[in-house]
XYZ file of C-alpha atoms in Angstrom:
770
model
C 54.342 -14.460 -50.383
C 56.455 -14.229 -47.509
C 57.039 -16.956 -45.617
C 59.255 -15.010 -42.653
C 56.521 -15.611 -40.055
C 57.501 -15.682 -36.573
C 54.625 -17.374 -34.728
C 56.635 -17.274 -31.680
C 56.317 -13.160 -32.096
C 52.630 -13.812 -32.685
C 52.261 -15.504 -29.911
C 54.087 -13.147 -27.724
C 52.172 -10.202 -28.955
C 49.079 -12.197 -27.653
C 50.533 -12.418 -24.333
C 51.731 -8.639 -24.091
C 47.995 -7.854 -24.649
C 46.216 -9.650 -21.497
C 47.695 -7.979 -18.898
C 46.356 -4.914 -20.714
C 43.180 -6.419 -21.008
C 42.642 -7.623 -17.740
C 43.620 -4.673 -15.895
C 41.237 -2.784 -18.169
C 38.106 -4.316 -20.095
C 38.334 -7.404 -18.653
C 35.917 -5.347 -15.982
C 33.993 -3.886 -18.383
C 33.169 -7.281 -19.837
C 32.612 -8.123 -16.420
C 30.319 -5.414 -16.041
C 28.726 -5.984 -19.328
C 28.257 -10.103 -18.183
C 26.907 -9.192 -15.275
C 24.174 -6.642 -16.910
C 23.174 -8.989 -19.394
C 22.411 -12.354 -16.314
C 19.813 -9.455 -14.718
C 18.154 -7.841 -18.035
C 15.738 -11.062 -17.835
C 14.934 -9.909 -14.021
C 14.592 -6.473 -14.608
C 12.263 -6.569 -18.214
C 9.120 -6.423 -16.076
C 10.194 -3.019 -14.441
C 9.139 0.487 -15.400
C 12.165 1.934 -17.594
C 11.730 5.792 -16.612
C 15.190 6.454 -18.499
C 14.373 4.383 -21.837
C 11.359 6.528 -21.830
C 12.795 9.533 -21.526
C 15.235 8.591 -24.059
C 12.577 7.827 -26.416
C 11.083 11.583 -26.138
C 14.699 12.959 -26.865
C 14.956 10.872 -30.179
C 11.590 12.174 -30.973
C 11.752 15.701 -29.919
C 11.292 16.914 -33.412
C 7.829 15.509 -33.966
C 6.573 16.853 -29.978
C 7.792 20.124 -30.646
C 6.099 20.277 -33.806
C 2.716 18.942 -32.582
C 3.133 21.527 -29.712
C 3.516 24.010 -31.841
C 0.861 23.371 -34.585
C -1.314 23.469 -31.531
C -0.327 26.925 -30.327
C -0.907 28.315 -33.534
C -4.719 26.766 -33.963
C -5.036 27.918 -30.410
C -3.956 31.339 -31.334
C -5.649 31.520 -34.481
C -9.145 30.416 -33.153
C -8.594 33.096 -29.853
C -8.233 36.156 -32.587
C -11.143 34.698 -34.556
C -13.404 33.943 -32.369
C -16.516 36.578 -31.940
C -16.076 38.153 -27.991
C -18.766 36.966 -25.582
C -19.399 38.838 -22.615
C -21.116 37.341 -19.375
C -23.420 38.799 -17.195
C -23.614 37.070 -13.176
C -26.166 37.466 -10.112
C -25.645 36.260 -7.004
C -29.325 34.406 -5.662
C -30.101 33.400 -2.498
C -32.039 29.907 -1.882
C -32.991 29.211 1.901
C -34.712 25.422 2.683
C -38.333 26.457 2.778
C -40.696 24.863 5.731
C -43.149 22.914 4.129
C -46.307 23.013 5.814
C -48.723 22.340 3.277
C -49.928 18.270 2.943
C -47.641 17.541 6.102
C -48.461 14.839 7.829
C -47.061 14.204 11.030
C -43.541 15.620 9.807
C -42.727 12.877 7.402
C -42.842 14.129 3.792
C -40.756 17.892 4.720
C -38.642 16.174 7.007
C -37.112 14.061 4.773
C -36.759 16.746 1.957
C -35.424 19.049 4.352
C -32.421 16.151 5.532
C -31.465 15.460 1.581
C -29.822 17.260 -1.432
C -33.408 17.044 -3.598
C -34.783 20.485 -2.436
C -31.367 22.186 -3.877
C -31.083 19.875 -7.014
C -34.215 20.549 -7.930
C -34.036 24.576 -7.445
C -31.137 24.358 -9.605
C -33.019 22.341 -12.593
C -35.865 25.040 -12.063
C -33.165 27.525 -13.037
C -32.435 25.499 -16.110
C -36.670 24.889 -16.997
C -37.868 25.908 -20.770
C -40.668 27.433 -18.711
C -38.560 29.757 -17.180
C -36.674 30.447 -20.599
C -40.353 30.886 -22.605
C -41.210 33.831 -19.620
C -37.708 35.551 -19.961
C -37.653 35.376 -23.972
C -40.946 36.532 -23.649
C -40.651 39.228 -21.613
C -37.492 40.560 -23.207
C -38.078 39.740 -26.359
C -35.796 37.374 -27.506
C -37.371 35.666 -30.530
C -34.471 36.825 -33.183
C -31.761 37.485 -30.662
C -31.407 33.290 -28.997
C -29.607 32.132 -32.292
C -27.168 34.649 -32.131
C -26.283 34.392 -28.508
C -25.753 31.105 -29.208
C -23.658 31.543 -32.156
C -20.718 32.573 -30.204
C -21.189 30.721 -27.083
C -18.890 28.177 -28.452
C -15.479 29.958 -29.081
C -12.771 28.067 -26.594
C -10.199 25.967 -28.280
C -12.001 22.381 -28.184
C -14.992 23.893 -29.810
C -13.097 25.063 -32.731
C -11.313 21.263 -33.090
C -15.067 20.221 -33.010
C -15.858 22.854 -36.080
C -13.202 21.901 -38.061
C -13.729 18.106 -37.898
C -17.186 18.733 -38.724
C -16.286 20.259 -41.492
C -14.089 17.991 -42.883
C -16.801 15.546 -42.328
C -19.295 17.033 -44.206
C -16.508 17.427 -47.208
C -15.683 13.563 -47.382
C -19.500 13.238 -47.549
C -19.887 15.425 -50.623
C -23.116 17.383 -52.235
C -25.402 14.630 -50.140
C -25.065 16.663 -47.230
C -25.911 19.786 -48.868
C -29.106 18.448 -50.494
C -30.419 17.765 -46.466
C -32.730 20.441 -45.207
C -31.163 22.530 -42.249
C -33.164 22.713 -39.247
C -33.460 25.781 -37.219
C -32.485 25.293 -33.427
C -35.051 25.739 -30.862
C -34.838 29.262 -29.807
C -35.881 27.997 -25.673
C -32.907 25.410 -26.425
C -30.597 28.006 -27.795
C -31.130 30.593 -24.491
C -30.546 26.985 -22.261
C -27.417 26.960 -23.862
C -25.660 30.308 -23.181
C -27.544 29.644 -19.165
C -25.149 28.538 -16.913
C -26.294 27.812 -12.844
C -23.209 27.562 -10.876
C -23.782 26.683 -7.007
C -21.266 28.101 -4.244
C -20.063 25.051 -2.408
C -21.067 24.838 0.984
C -23.137 27.802 1.055
C -27.478 28.651 -0.085
C -25.638 30.806 -2.902
C -26.041 30.291 -6.752
C -24.657 32.131 -9.369
C -26.413 32.551 -12.398
C -24.693 33.758 -15.366
C -25.456 34.134 -19.343
C -23.741 34.358 -22.201
C -24.301 36.678 -25.080
C -22.469 39.063 -27.738
C -24.119 42.150 -26.186
C -23.212 43.179 -22.537
C -26.684 45.116 -22.159
C -28.614 42.083 -22.646
C -26.311 39.586 -20.771
C -27.162 41.514 -18.049
C -30.955 41.966 -18.954
C -31.785 38.152 -19.416
C -29.496 37.490 -16.081
C -31.997 39.907 -13.900
C -35.024 38.631 -15.720
C -34.359 34.724 -14.612
C -34.078 35.997 -10.994
C -37.188 38.063 -10.868
C -39.479 35.419 -12.619
C -37.394 32.898 -10.705
C -39.175 34.090 -7.694
C -42.235 35.142 -9.299
C -42.630 31.712 -10.348
C -41.974 30.368 -6.977
C -44.279 32.532 -5.050
C -47.119 31.617 -7.620
C -46.394 27.882 -7.404
C -46.798 28.158 -2.939
C -50.332 30.344 -3.399
C -51.462 27.706 -6.214
C -50.507 24.760 -3.235
C -51.734 26.101 -0.004
C -54.962 26.514 -2.312
C -55.632 23.266 -3.926
C -54.432 21.737 -0.141
C -57.339 23.516 1.437
C -59.612 21.337 -0.978
C -57.520 18.765 -1.029
C -57.997 18.480 2.914
C -61.716 19.056 2.401
C -62.604 16.165 0.140
C -59.894 13.757 2.529
C -61.748 14.898 5.750
C -65.230 13.734 4.300
C -63.701 10.443 2.810
C -61.834 9.474 5.914
C -64.513 10.061 8.405
C -67.068 7.785 6.085
C -64.517 5.004 6.122
C -63.849 5.145 9.766
C -67.669 4.696 10.658
C -67.788 1.965 8.164
C -65.213 0.010 9.729
C -66.392 0.472 13.424
C -69.378 -0.967 12.597
C -68.192 -4.003 11.219
C -65.652 -4.409 13.784
C -69.015 -4.705 16.375
C -70.736 -6.891 13.928
C -67.780 -9.534 13.488
C -67.572 -9.572 17.319
C -70.647 -10.819 18.352
C -71.208 -12.753 15.598
C -68.293 -14.516 16.419
C -69.358 -14.015 20.317
C -65.574 -12.978 20.823
C -64.757 -11.537 24.007
C -61.002 -12.622 24.800
C -58.943 -14.381 22.299
C -55.512 -13.957 24.300
C -56.514 -15.683 27.351
C -57.616 -18.890 25.687
C -54.919 -18.611 22.821
C -52.531 -18.647 25.304
C -54.239 -22.148 27.424
C -53.601 -23.931 23.913
C -50.123 -23.020 23.839
C -49.288 -24.458 26.784
C -51.068 -27.772 26.701
C -49.051 -27.874 23.060
C -46.286 -27.199 25.202
C -46.889 -30.075 27.369
C -47.864 -32.977 25.084
C -44.741 -32.103 23.179
C -42.657 -32.987 25.876
C -44.394 -35.962 26.257
C -43.915 -36.640 22.675
C -40.230 -36.577 22.940
C -40.444 -38.889 25.710
C -42.570 -41.461 24.288
C -40.380 -40.895 21.428
C -37.318 -41.959 23.367
C -39.475 -45.174 24.937
C -40.282 -46.119 21.811
C -36.909 -46.080 19.986
C -35.251 -47.896 23.265
C -38.130 -51.138 23.303
C -37.520 -50.821 19.500
C -34.061 -51.557 19.769
C -34.252 -54.327 21.951
C -37.042 -56.018 19.744
C -34.611 -55.637 17.093
C -32.263 -57.326 18.712
C -34.613 -60.305 19.267
C -35.478 -60.642 16.262
C -31.892 -60.549 15.212
C -30.357 -63.403 17.495
C -33.495 -65.408 18.526
C -35.641 -65.715 21.226
C -33.074 -68.630 23.010
C -30.127 -66.136 22.675
C -28.824 -64.798 25.364
C -29.609 -60.802 25.169
C -29.548 -57.834 26.620
C -33.340 -58.388 28.164
C -32.059 -61.741 29.401
C -28.656 -61.490 31.201
C -29.843 -58.735 33.913
C -32.683 -61.873 34.942
C -31.739 -63.944 38.088
C -33.912 -67.203 37.263
C -31.869 -67.832 33.875
C -28.470 -66.836 35.387
C -29.494 -69.022 38.241
C -30.306 -71.980 35.653
C -26.893 -70.549 33.751
C -24.834 -71.234 37.113
C -26.321 -74.694 37.878
C -25.794 -76.175 34.069
C -22.193 -75.112 34.640
C -21.719 -76.917 37.589
C -23.314 -79.960 36.159
C -21.152 -79.761 33.450
C -18.023 -79.376 35.358
C -19.392 -82.454 37.256
C -19.909 -84.626 34.036
C -16.244 -83.476 32.723
C -14.926 -84.696 35.665
C -16.647 -88.305 36.042
C -16.605 -88.720 32.007
C -12.433 -89.267 32.607
C -13.676 -92.762 35.351
C -17.119 -93.827 33.970
C -18.401 -94.490 30.162
C -21.662 -92.280 28.859
C -23.920 -95.526 29.829
C -22.765 -95.132 33.392
C -26.287 -94.420 35.675
C -24.571 -91.466 37.083
C -23.394 -89.967 34.221
C -27.035 -90.713 32.633
C -28.549 -89.002 35.358
C -26.699 -85.691 35.105
C -27.389 -85.770 31.414
C -31.052 -85.731 31.857
C -30.227 -83.243 34.645
C -28.629 -80.798 31.898
C -31.240 -81.666 29.496
C -33.606 -80.314 31.863
C -31.843 -77.115 32.842
C -31.686 -76.215 29.430
C -35.072 -76.477 28.704
C -36.404 -74.132 31.479
C -33.764 -71.614 30.196
C -35.142 -71.672 26.887
C -38.908 -71.407 28.433
C -37.415 -68.606 30.322
C -35.840 -66.800 26.970
C -38.669 -67.008 25.445
C -41.087 -65.626 28.436
C -38.288 -62.566 28.061
C -38.667 -62.543 24.714
C -42.559 -62.211 24.725
C -42.150 -59.112 27.261
C -39.827 -57.316 24.703
C -42.461 -57.560 21.956
C -45.389 -56.213 24.111
C -43.604 -53.868 25.638
C -42.324 -51.952 22.346
C -46.406 -52.485 20.731
C -47.306 -50.105 23.845
C -44.938 -48.026 23.308
C -45.820 -47.435 20.024
C -49.596 -46.616 20.884
C -48.854 -44.722 23.625
C -46.414 -42.266 21.105
C -49.527 -42.594 17.988
C -52.136 -41.453 21.159
C -50.007 -38.248 21.750
C -49.247 -37.038 18.354
C -53.480 -37.428 17.799
C -53.811 -35.372 20.995
C -51.133 -32.480 19.540
C -52.957 -32.625 16.443
C -56.054 -31.764 17.960
C -54.402 -28.527 20.006
C -52.858 -27.412 16.790
C -56.418 -27.452 14.984
C -57.735 -25.456 17.778
C -54.821 -22.967 17.965
C -55.260 -22.321 14.191
C -59.288 -22.236 14.180
C -58.410 -20.039 17.172
C -56.070 -17.354 15.020
C -58.054 -17.691 11.737
C -60.724 -15.960 14.118
C -58.340 -13.817 15.829
C -56.460 -12.625 12.149
C -60.197 -11.382 11.010
C -60.941 -9.619 14.079
C -57.190 -8.286 14.377
C -57.216 -7.046 10.551
C -61.102 -5.163 11.201
C -59.451 -3.664 14.627
C -56.375 -2.450 12.669
C -58.639 -0.624 10.278
C -60.142 0.974 12.862
C -57.068 2.409 14.531
C -55.445 3.468 11.238
C -58.657 5.939 10.380
C -59.112 6.792 13.130
C -55.724 8.600 13.308
C -56.003 9.666 9.654
C -59.240 11.428 10.666
C -57.708 12.915 13.746
C -53.993 14.256 11.693
C -56.592 15.895 8.742
C -58.810 17.447 11.310
C -55.745 19.100 13.080
C -53.821 19.927 9.498
C -57.786 22.076 8.699
C -56.871 23.743 11.186
C -53.274 25.119 10.409
C -54.064 25.366 6.830
C -55.255 29.171 6.093
C -54.377 32.238 3.739
C -51.135 33.233 5.672
C -49.765 29.682 5.435
C -50.413 29.691 1.746
C -48.240 32.334 0.870
C -45.898 32.208 4.059
C -42.594 34.149 3.366
C -40.286 33.735 0.436
C -37.572 31.692 0.684
C -35.684 33.104 -2.888
C -33.704 36.189 -2.493
C -31.648 38.383 -4.697
C -28.107 39.058 -3.180
C -25.918 41.282 -5.637
C -27.920 41.987 -9.178
C -26.127 41.877 -12.582
C -24.072 44.575 -14.103
C -23.350 45.140 -17.290
C -19.987 43.443 -17.989
C -16.578 45.805 -18.830
C -14.943 42.953 -21.175
C -15.118 40.337 -22.702
C -15.230 36.582 -20.805
C -14.274 34.760 -23.958
C -12.194 34.287 -25.887
C -9.481 33.623 -23.245
C -6.110 33.455 -24.933
C -4.719 32.059 -21.483
C -7.230 29.610 -21.286
C -6.694 28.564 -24.833
C -2.689 28.427 -25.089
C -2.638 25.877 -22.041
C -5.460 23.622 -23.314
C -3.188 23.478 -26.704
C -0.287 22.992 -24.578
C -1.712 20.470 -22.880
C -3.383 18.644 -26.115
C -0.025 19.512 -28.003
C 2.259 17.967 -25.729
C -0.252 14.551 -25.395
C -0.257 14.504 -29.189
C 3.170 14.546 -29.676
C 4.041 12.243 -26.663
C 1.485 10.196 -28.113
C 2.407 10.377 -31.694
C 6.011 9.738 -30.642
C 5.586 6.590 -28.833
C 3.380 5.567 -31.324
C 6.087 6.382 -34.534
C 9.163 4.752 -31.830
C 6.759 1.580 -31.575
C 6.317 1.462 -35.931
C 10.010 1.757 -35.859
C 11.560 -1.765 -36.010
C 15.121 -0.264 -36.719
C 18.273 -1.720 -34.531
C 19.149 0.987 -32.302
C 20.871 -0.920 -28.930
C 23.374 -3.581 -28.071
C 20.015 -5.369 -27.072
C 17.494 -5.187 -29.861
C 20.340 -6.808 -31.489
C 20.903 -9.206 -29.501
C 17.389 -10.324 -28.941
C 16.923 -10.605 -32.751
C 20.043 -12.023 -33.773
C 20.458 -14.290 -31.034
C 23.961 -13.998 -30.814
C 26.574 -11.288 -27.952
C 27.192 -7.811 -29.634
C 31.049 -7.996 -29.098
C 31.679 -3.900 -30.223
C 29.614 -0.721 -30.880
C 31.262 1.522 -33.508
C 29.969 5.250 -32.907
C 29.197 7.247 -36.456
C 31.588 9.369 -37.944
C 31.329 11.953 -40.594
C 33.351 12.847 -44.115
C 34.409 16.095 -45.522
C 32.802 14.811 -48.626
C 31.358 11.291 -49.571
C 34.059 10.363 -52.186
C 36.758 10.368 -49.277
C 34.455 8.798 -46.341
C 35.331 5.023 -47.183
C 39.227 6.253 -46.789
C 39.117 8.248 -44.048
C 36.569 6.453 -41.439
C 38.292 2.898 -42.701
C 41.897 3.758 -42.140
C 40.840 5.986 -38.630
C 42.114 3.450 -35.805
C 45.602 3.995 -37.486
C 45.582 7.488 -38.515
C 43.436 8.410 -34.884
C 44.165 5.603 -32.432
C 43.178 7.853 -29.533
C 39.806 8.599 -31.051
C 36.222 7.294 -30.528
C 36.797 4.990 -33.859
C 39.993 3.712 -32.348
C 38.985 3.112 -28.887
C 35.681 1.335 -30.237
C 37.880 -1.411 -32.318
C 40.640 -1.898 -29.397
C 37.386 -3.151 -27.450
C 35.766 -5.429 -30.109
C 39.435 -6.863 -30.738
C 39.827 -6.992 -26.860
C 36.094 -8.871 -27.239
C 37.218 -11.227 -30.112
C 40.149 -12.590 -27.922
C 37.312 -13.774 -25.176
C 35.062 -14.697 -27.927
C 36.244 -17.917 -28.188
C 38.044 -20.692 -25.907
C 40.694 -20.494 -28.458
C 41.144 -16.570 -28.740
C 40.751 -14.696 -31.469
C 39.448 -16.749 -34.664
C 42.510 -16.801 -37.037
C 40.093 -17.158 -39.718
C 37.364 -13.672 -39.699
C 34.350 -13.484 -42.095
C 33.060 -10.454 -41.641
C 29.406 -9.894 -43.469
C 26.229 -7.865 -43.367
C 22.433 -8.104 -44.177
C 23.115 -5.696 -47.232
C 25.318 -3.411 -48.870
C 26.565 0.067 -46.946
C 26.307 -1.190 -43.496
C 29.840 -0.646 -42.838
C 31.354 -4.167 -43.407
C 34.455 -3.054 -45.005
C 35.271 -0.192 -42.373
C 34.738 -2.874 -39.347
C 36.512 -5.443 -41.115
C 39.781 -3.063 -42.101
C 39.803 -1.208 -38.531
C 39.460 -4.749 -37.045
C 43.112 -5.524 -39.061
C 44.165 -2.610 -37.987
C 44.258 -3.667 -34.033
C 45.310 -6.972 -34.765
C 48.208 -5.498 -37.089
C 49.119 -2.725 -34.267
C 49.634 -6.036 -31.333
C 52.643 -7.213 -33.771
C 49.841 -9.761 -35.201
C 50.734 -10.610 -39.070
C 47.668 -10.045 -40.535
C 46.363 -10.692 -44.169
C 42.787 -8.953 -45.177
C 41.188 -10.382 -48.520
C 38.709 -8.615 -50.351
C 36.562 -11.498 -50.972
C 33.345 -9.119 -52.211
C 34.230 -9.560 -56.031
C 30.674 -8.151 -56.812
C 31.667 -4.298 -55.182
C 35.136 -4.671 -54.262
C 36.499 -1.598 -52.195
C 39.484 -2.538 -50.097
C 41.917 -1.407 -53.150
C 40.374 1.771 -52.647
C 40.952 2.294 -49.098
C 44.401 1.620 -49.190
C 45.056 3.024 -52.530
C 46.148 -0.266 -53.926
C 46.299 -1.476 -57.693
C 43.492 -3.909 -58.461
C 44.666 -5.330 -61.523
C 45.889 -8.620 -60.112
C 43.428 -10.233 -57.008
C 41.501 -12.677 -55.841
C 39.508 -13.453 -59.326
C 43.118 -13.967 -60.970
C 44.368 -16.335 -58.570
C 40.839 -18.407 -58.452
C 40.371 -18.501 -62.135
C 43.802 -19.059 -63.225
C 47.646 -20.302 -62.497
C 48.789 -16.826 -60.303
C 50.786 -17.322 -57.385
C 49.423 -15.956 -53.796
C 52.650 -13.990 -53.235
C 51.935 -11.943 -56.107
C 48.265 -11.077 -55.000
C 49.216 -10.687 -51.724
C 49.906 -6.901 -51.528
C 51.429 -4.553 -48.567
C 50.062 -1.922 -46.879
C 51.390 1.126 -44.932
C 50.531 -0.192 -42.036
C 53.156 -2.227 -40.702
C 52.309 -6.297 -40.254
C 49.442 -5.591 -42.868
C 48.736 -7.182 -46.058
C 45.700 -7.062 -48.347
C 44.641 -9.021 -50.671
C 42.158 -7.111 -53.686
C 39.395 -8.532 -55.362
C 40.765 -8.193 -59.255
C 38.609 -8.066 -61.814
C 34.937 -8.317 -61.921
C 34.162 -11.862 -62.216
C 30.761 -12.911 -64.115
C 30.439 -16.163 -61.918
C 31.943 -15.085 -58.176
C 30.067 -17.611 -56.282
C 31.774 -20.416 -58.356
C 34.937 -18.847 -57.811
C 34.648 -18.887 -54.154
C 33.285 -22.523 -53.811
C 36.121 -23.913 -55.942
C 39.067 -26.004 -53.549
C 41.330 -23.546 -55.057
C 40.033 -20.709 -52.132
C 39.748 -23.078 -49.665
C 43.648 -23.622 -50.365
C 44.329 -20.160 -50.139
C 42.237 -20.049 -46.972
C 44.835 -22.820 -45.963
C 47.814 -21.286 -47.043
C 47.341 -18.064 -45.386
C 47.134 -19.754 -41.891
C 50.049 -21.207 -42.122
C 52.064 -17.430 -42.773
C 49.786 -15.239 -40.911
C 48.460 -14.488 -37.255
C 45.446 -13.703 -38.218
C 42.850 -14.011 -41.764
C 40.664 -11.117 -42.317
C 38.012 -12.071 -44.886
C 35.866 -8.850 -46.463
C 32.516 -10.701 -47.334
C 29.647 -9.525 -49.780
C 26.125 -9.122 -47.650
C 24.265 -12.264 -47.057
C 20.222 -11.615 -48.299
C 19.926 -12.242 -51.934
C 23.749 -13.403 -52.509
C 25.058 -17.417 -52.008
C 28.744 -15.718 -51.844
C 28.248 -14.907 -47.967
C 27.272 -18.565 -47.261
C 30.324 -20.059 -48.559
C 32.886 -17.619 -47.184
C 31.304 -18.619 -44.042
C 31.337 -22.293 -44.516
C 35.502 -21.519 -45.882
C 36.415 -19.609 -42.293
C 36.471 -20.242 -38.515
C 33.676 -17.877 -37.594
C 31.670 -15.006 -38.700
C 31.635 -11.584 -37.674
C 27.973 -9.978 -38.419
C 27.848 -6.119 -39.260
C 24.640 -4.114 -38.237
C 23.972 -1.020 -39.007
C 22.119 1.332 -36.269
C 19.014 3.019 -37.306
C 18.794 1.166 -40.838
C 18.664 -2.571 -40.298
C 15.320 -3.854 -39.669
C 14.641 -6.861 -37.216
C 13.561 -8.849 -39.882
C 16.310 -8.382 -41.775
C 18.637 -9.407 -39.280
C 16.628 -12.332 -37.669
C 16.458 -13.681 -42.001
C 19.874 -12.871 -42.611
C 21.366 -14.482 -39.201
C 18.991 -17.761 -39.669
C 20.223 -18.023 -43.624
C 23.830 -18.329 -41.822
C 23.252 -20.721 -39.496
C 21.740 -22.920 -42.196
C 24.810 -22.869 -44.225
C 26.040 -24.208 -41.164
C 27.955 -20.720 -40.088
C 29.721 -20.380 -36.867
C 28.785 -16.450 -35.933
C 30.937 -15.613 -32.620
C 28.875 -12.147 -32.225
C 27.726 -9.038 -33.956
C 29.086 -5.085 -34.718
C 26.623 -2.318 -34.084
C 27.816 0.009 -36.270
C 27.392 3.637 -37.037
C 25.990 4.638 -33.783
C 25.314 8.518 -33.220
C 26.137 9.782 -30.110
C 23.190 12.063 -29.767
C 20.682 9.652 -30.757
C 19.066 9.174 -27.255
C 20.592 5.142 -26.631
C 22.784 6.061 -24.456
C 25.653 5.303 -25.916
C 28.364 8.311 -25.236
C 32.324 8.059 -24.053
C 33.662 10.117 -21.449
C 36.301 12.109 -23.106
C 37.269 14.248 -25.756
C 37.466 13.541 -29.426
C 38.732 15.992 -32.266
C 37.740 13.145 -34.844
C 34.425 12.992 -34.111
C 32.647 15.080 -36.480
C 35.032 15.946 -38.894
C 37.696 14.410 -40.657
C 39.371 16.816 -43.334
C 43.328 16.321 -41.968
C 42.854 12.791 -41.984
C 41.431 12.834 -45.710
C 44.383 14.591 -46.919
C 46.729 11.990 -45.249
C 45.344 9.114 -46.300
C 45.447 10.190 -50.346
C 49.358 10.459 -49.937
C 49.501 6.621 -48.368
C 52.365 4.876 -50.108
C 52.438 1.346 -51.624
C 54.556 -1.475 -49.875
C 55.849 -4.250 -50.913
C 55.521 -7.678 -49.327
C 58.272 -8.523 -46.662
C-alpha cells in the first residue's frame, strides 16, 4: 500500500467542493430542512396530492375492478328478460267531508294536512284493490311470471349472485327445505308503482310485466276499480252516518234532560241564588286581614327584638328602650355632676369627711332610682311583646275562619258549576246533531266524485328495462367506488418503504439521499453497469443522486463527511454495494484518495464490479501475515482503490472481530482520505454489528417498495444496541413513475437502458496501487 498521500491536497479538494455546495445544493438542503420543520404542523391536514398519488400507483387495481363491474353490467343487460311498463295518470282532488262533520273541526284538520293524499296512495297499494283487479283480469297464474321479471337491474343481479353463493356454501341442507310459493297479491304489488307528481294533485300509476298488453290492462283496471271503491265507501259512509246521527240525537236528548233536572234539584237543596257576590266579599275580607297580619308580624318582630336584647343585657343595663327615657337621662346627668364634685373634693378631703359621706349617699340614692326606672322599662317591654303575640294569633285565627268559609263556598260552587257545564255541553251537542240531521240526505251521501282518470294507459311500444345506460352508470359508480376502496385498502396494508418521510419515521434518522431505479440490459451485467454509472455517466440521474448524497454526507457531521463510513442494509439485494461503489466514485472525483473495502465475507461482489482478481483479499490479511499493500488493488478510476473480500471464510465474524481488522482500519485512515466499508446485511448476522463498531459512522441503505417497516425498525434497533453511529439512510431503487413525487427535471439517456455502459464496463483494465 503506497504512502504517497497528500493530505493537503485532499483538504484542498474538499475546500474546492464547498463553493459548489454552498451555491447550489446548500439551498436545496435548507429547503428540505424547512419542509421537515413544518412536517409536524401539516400532519393533520388532508393531502389531496397524496391521495391522488395512491390512486395513480394503484390504477391497475381500480381499472380491473371497474372493468369487471362493466362486464357484469353488460351481461346482466343482455341476459335479463325484457319488462314493459304501462302508466296511467290519475287526478285526486280533496274531498269536502260533510258526513259526521261537527262544526268543521274534523274535516278542516285533514283538509290542511298531507294525511289525505298519503291515505290515497296507500289505498292504491292496498291488497283489497289488488285482489279486485286480479279477480277481474284473471291473473292468478300470471302474477308470478310478472314478478320474476320485475327486478332485472344490476343491483338485483348482484343480490341474486350473492344469494346463489350463499346457498352453495350452505350445501345440500338448504335444498331440502320446502319452497314456499309467494302470495299472488304480494307479487302483484311488487310490480305496481305509485308515483305522485310533485306540487300537483296528479298521481302516476304504473305496472311492470313481460307482456305489454297485460301491463296496460292492469293499469286501466286499477284506475277503474279505485274510482269504484271510492264511490262505494262514500255511499256506505253516508248511509251509516244517517243511522248513527239518529241514534246519537236520541241519546244526547236524554242526557240533556237528565242533566237539567239534576242542576235544578241541587240549586234548590243548597239554596243557591248567587255565589259570586258572597265569594267576592269573603275574598275582600281575606285581603284586609292579610294586610293586618303583615303589620302585626312587623310589630311583634320589633317587640321581640327589644325583649331579646333586654334578656341578653339584663334589666339594669342601658337598653335601647332606656336611651330615650327622660327620667333616666336626668338621673344620669345628676349622678355625673355628683361624680365630678366627688372627684374634685377627694383631692382635698378624706372619704370620712362629712361632705364626702353626704356625696356618697346622694350618688347611691341616684343609682337606686336609675335601677328602679330601668326595671320598670324592662317590665313594659315584656308586656308589649306578649301583647303583640296575642294580637298576631287572633289575626291568624280570623284568617283561618275566612279561608274555611271560602273553601266551603267553593265546594258548593264547584258542584254547581260542574252540573251547569254538563247542561251546556249536552245542549250544544244536541243542537249540532239536529243541524247535521237536516244536512244529511241522499245527495250528501253520493256527491261528486273527487277522483278522475286524466290519461288512460296505452300498450307500451318498447321495454322499460333492462336499461343498458342505467346499468352501465350503476356499474361505473360501483366499480369506481369499489376500485378506489380496494386501492386504499391495499395501500394501507402495504408497509414497505416508499418515501423518505416513511424511512425517517421508522428509522429515526434523516434520509441523506434518494437513488433512482435503473435497469441493466441483462441480469448478469446489472451489478457492474449500475455500480459504475456515476463514473461512466456522471451527468445521469444516478450520478446527480450520488453527488447529492456526497454533499449530504459532508454536512452530516460537524467534522464533515465521516472518514471511515460503513454501508449496510436490512437484507441482501437492497443496493448496498451499488451505493457504496458510487459514493466512493463521487468522493474520488473531487480529488480525494478513497479506499473501498469489501467486508461482506459471506457474499462478496466488489471484485465483480471492478473485474478484479479475488485470490488475495481481506480474509488473507485477517487470517495470515499478508501485508496490507498486497491486498489493496487500484481501479480504472483515479484515486480509487479496492480491497476485495478474498476467499470465502468459514468464520467471518471471528475474523472481523480480530485486532488486525482494527489495525487495518487505523492504517487506512492514515493513508487515505476516506475509507468506505461495504458490509453485510444486519438481520440474522453479527458481521454488520462488528463493522459498525469499527467505523466512525454507518450509512443504512433502504430499498424502496421492498424493505418493510418492521424490518427497518428492527435493524436500526439492532445497530443502535451495538453503539453504532448511524448518520442517515439512503433510499435506493426509487422508480420514477411510482406516484410518490420523485422525479428530475432534465433528460437522462441512461434512465431505462444501459447496454452501452455494460460494453464499456467489461473492458475496464486493472491498475496497480500508486
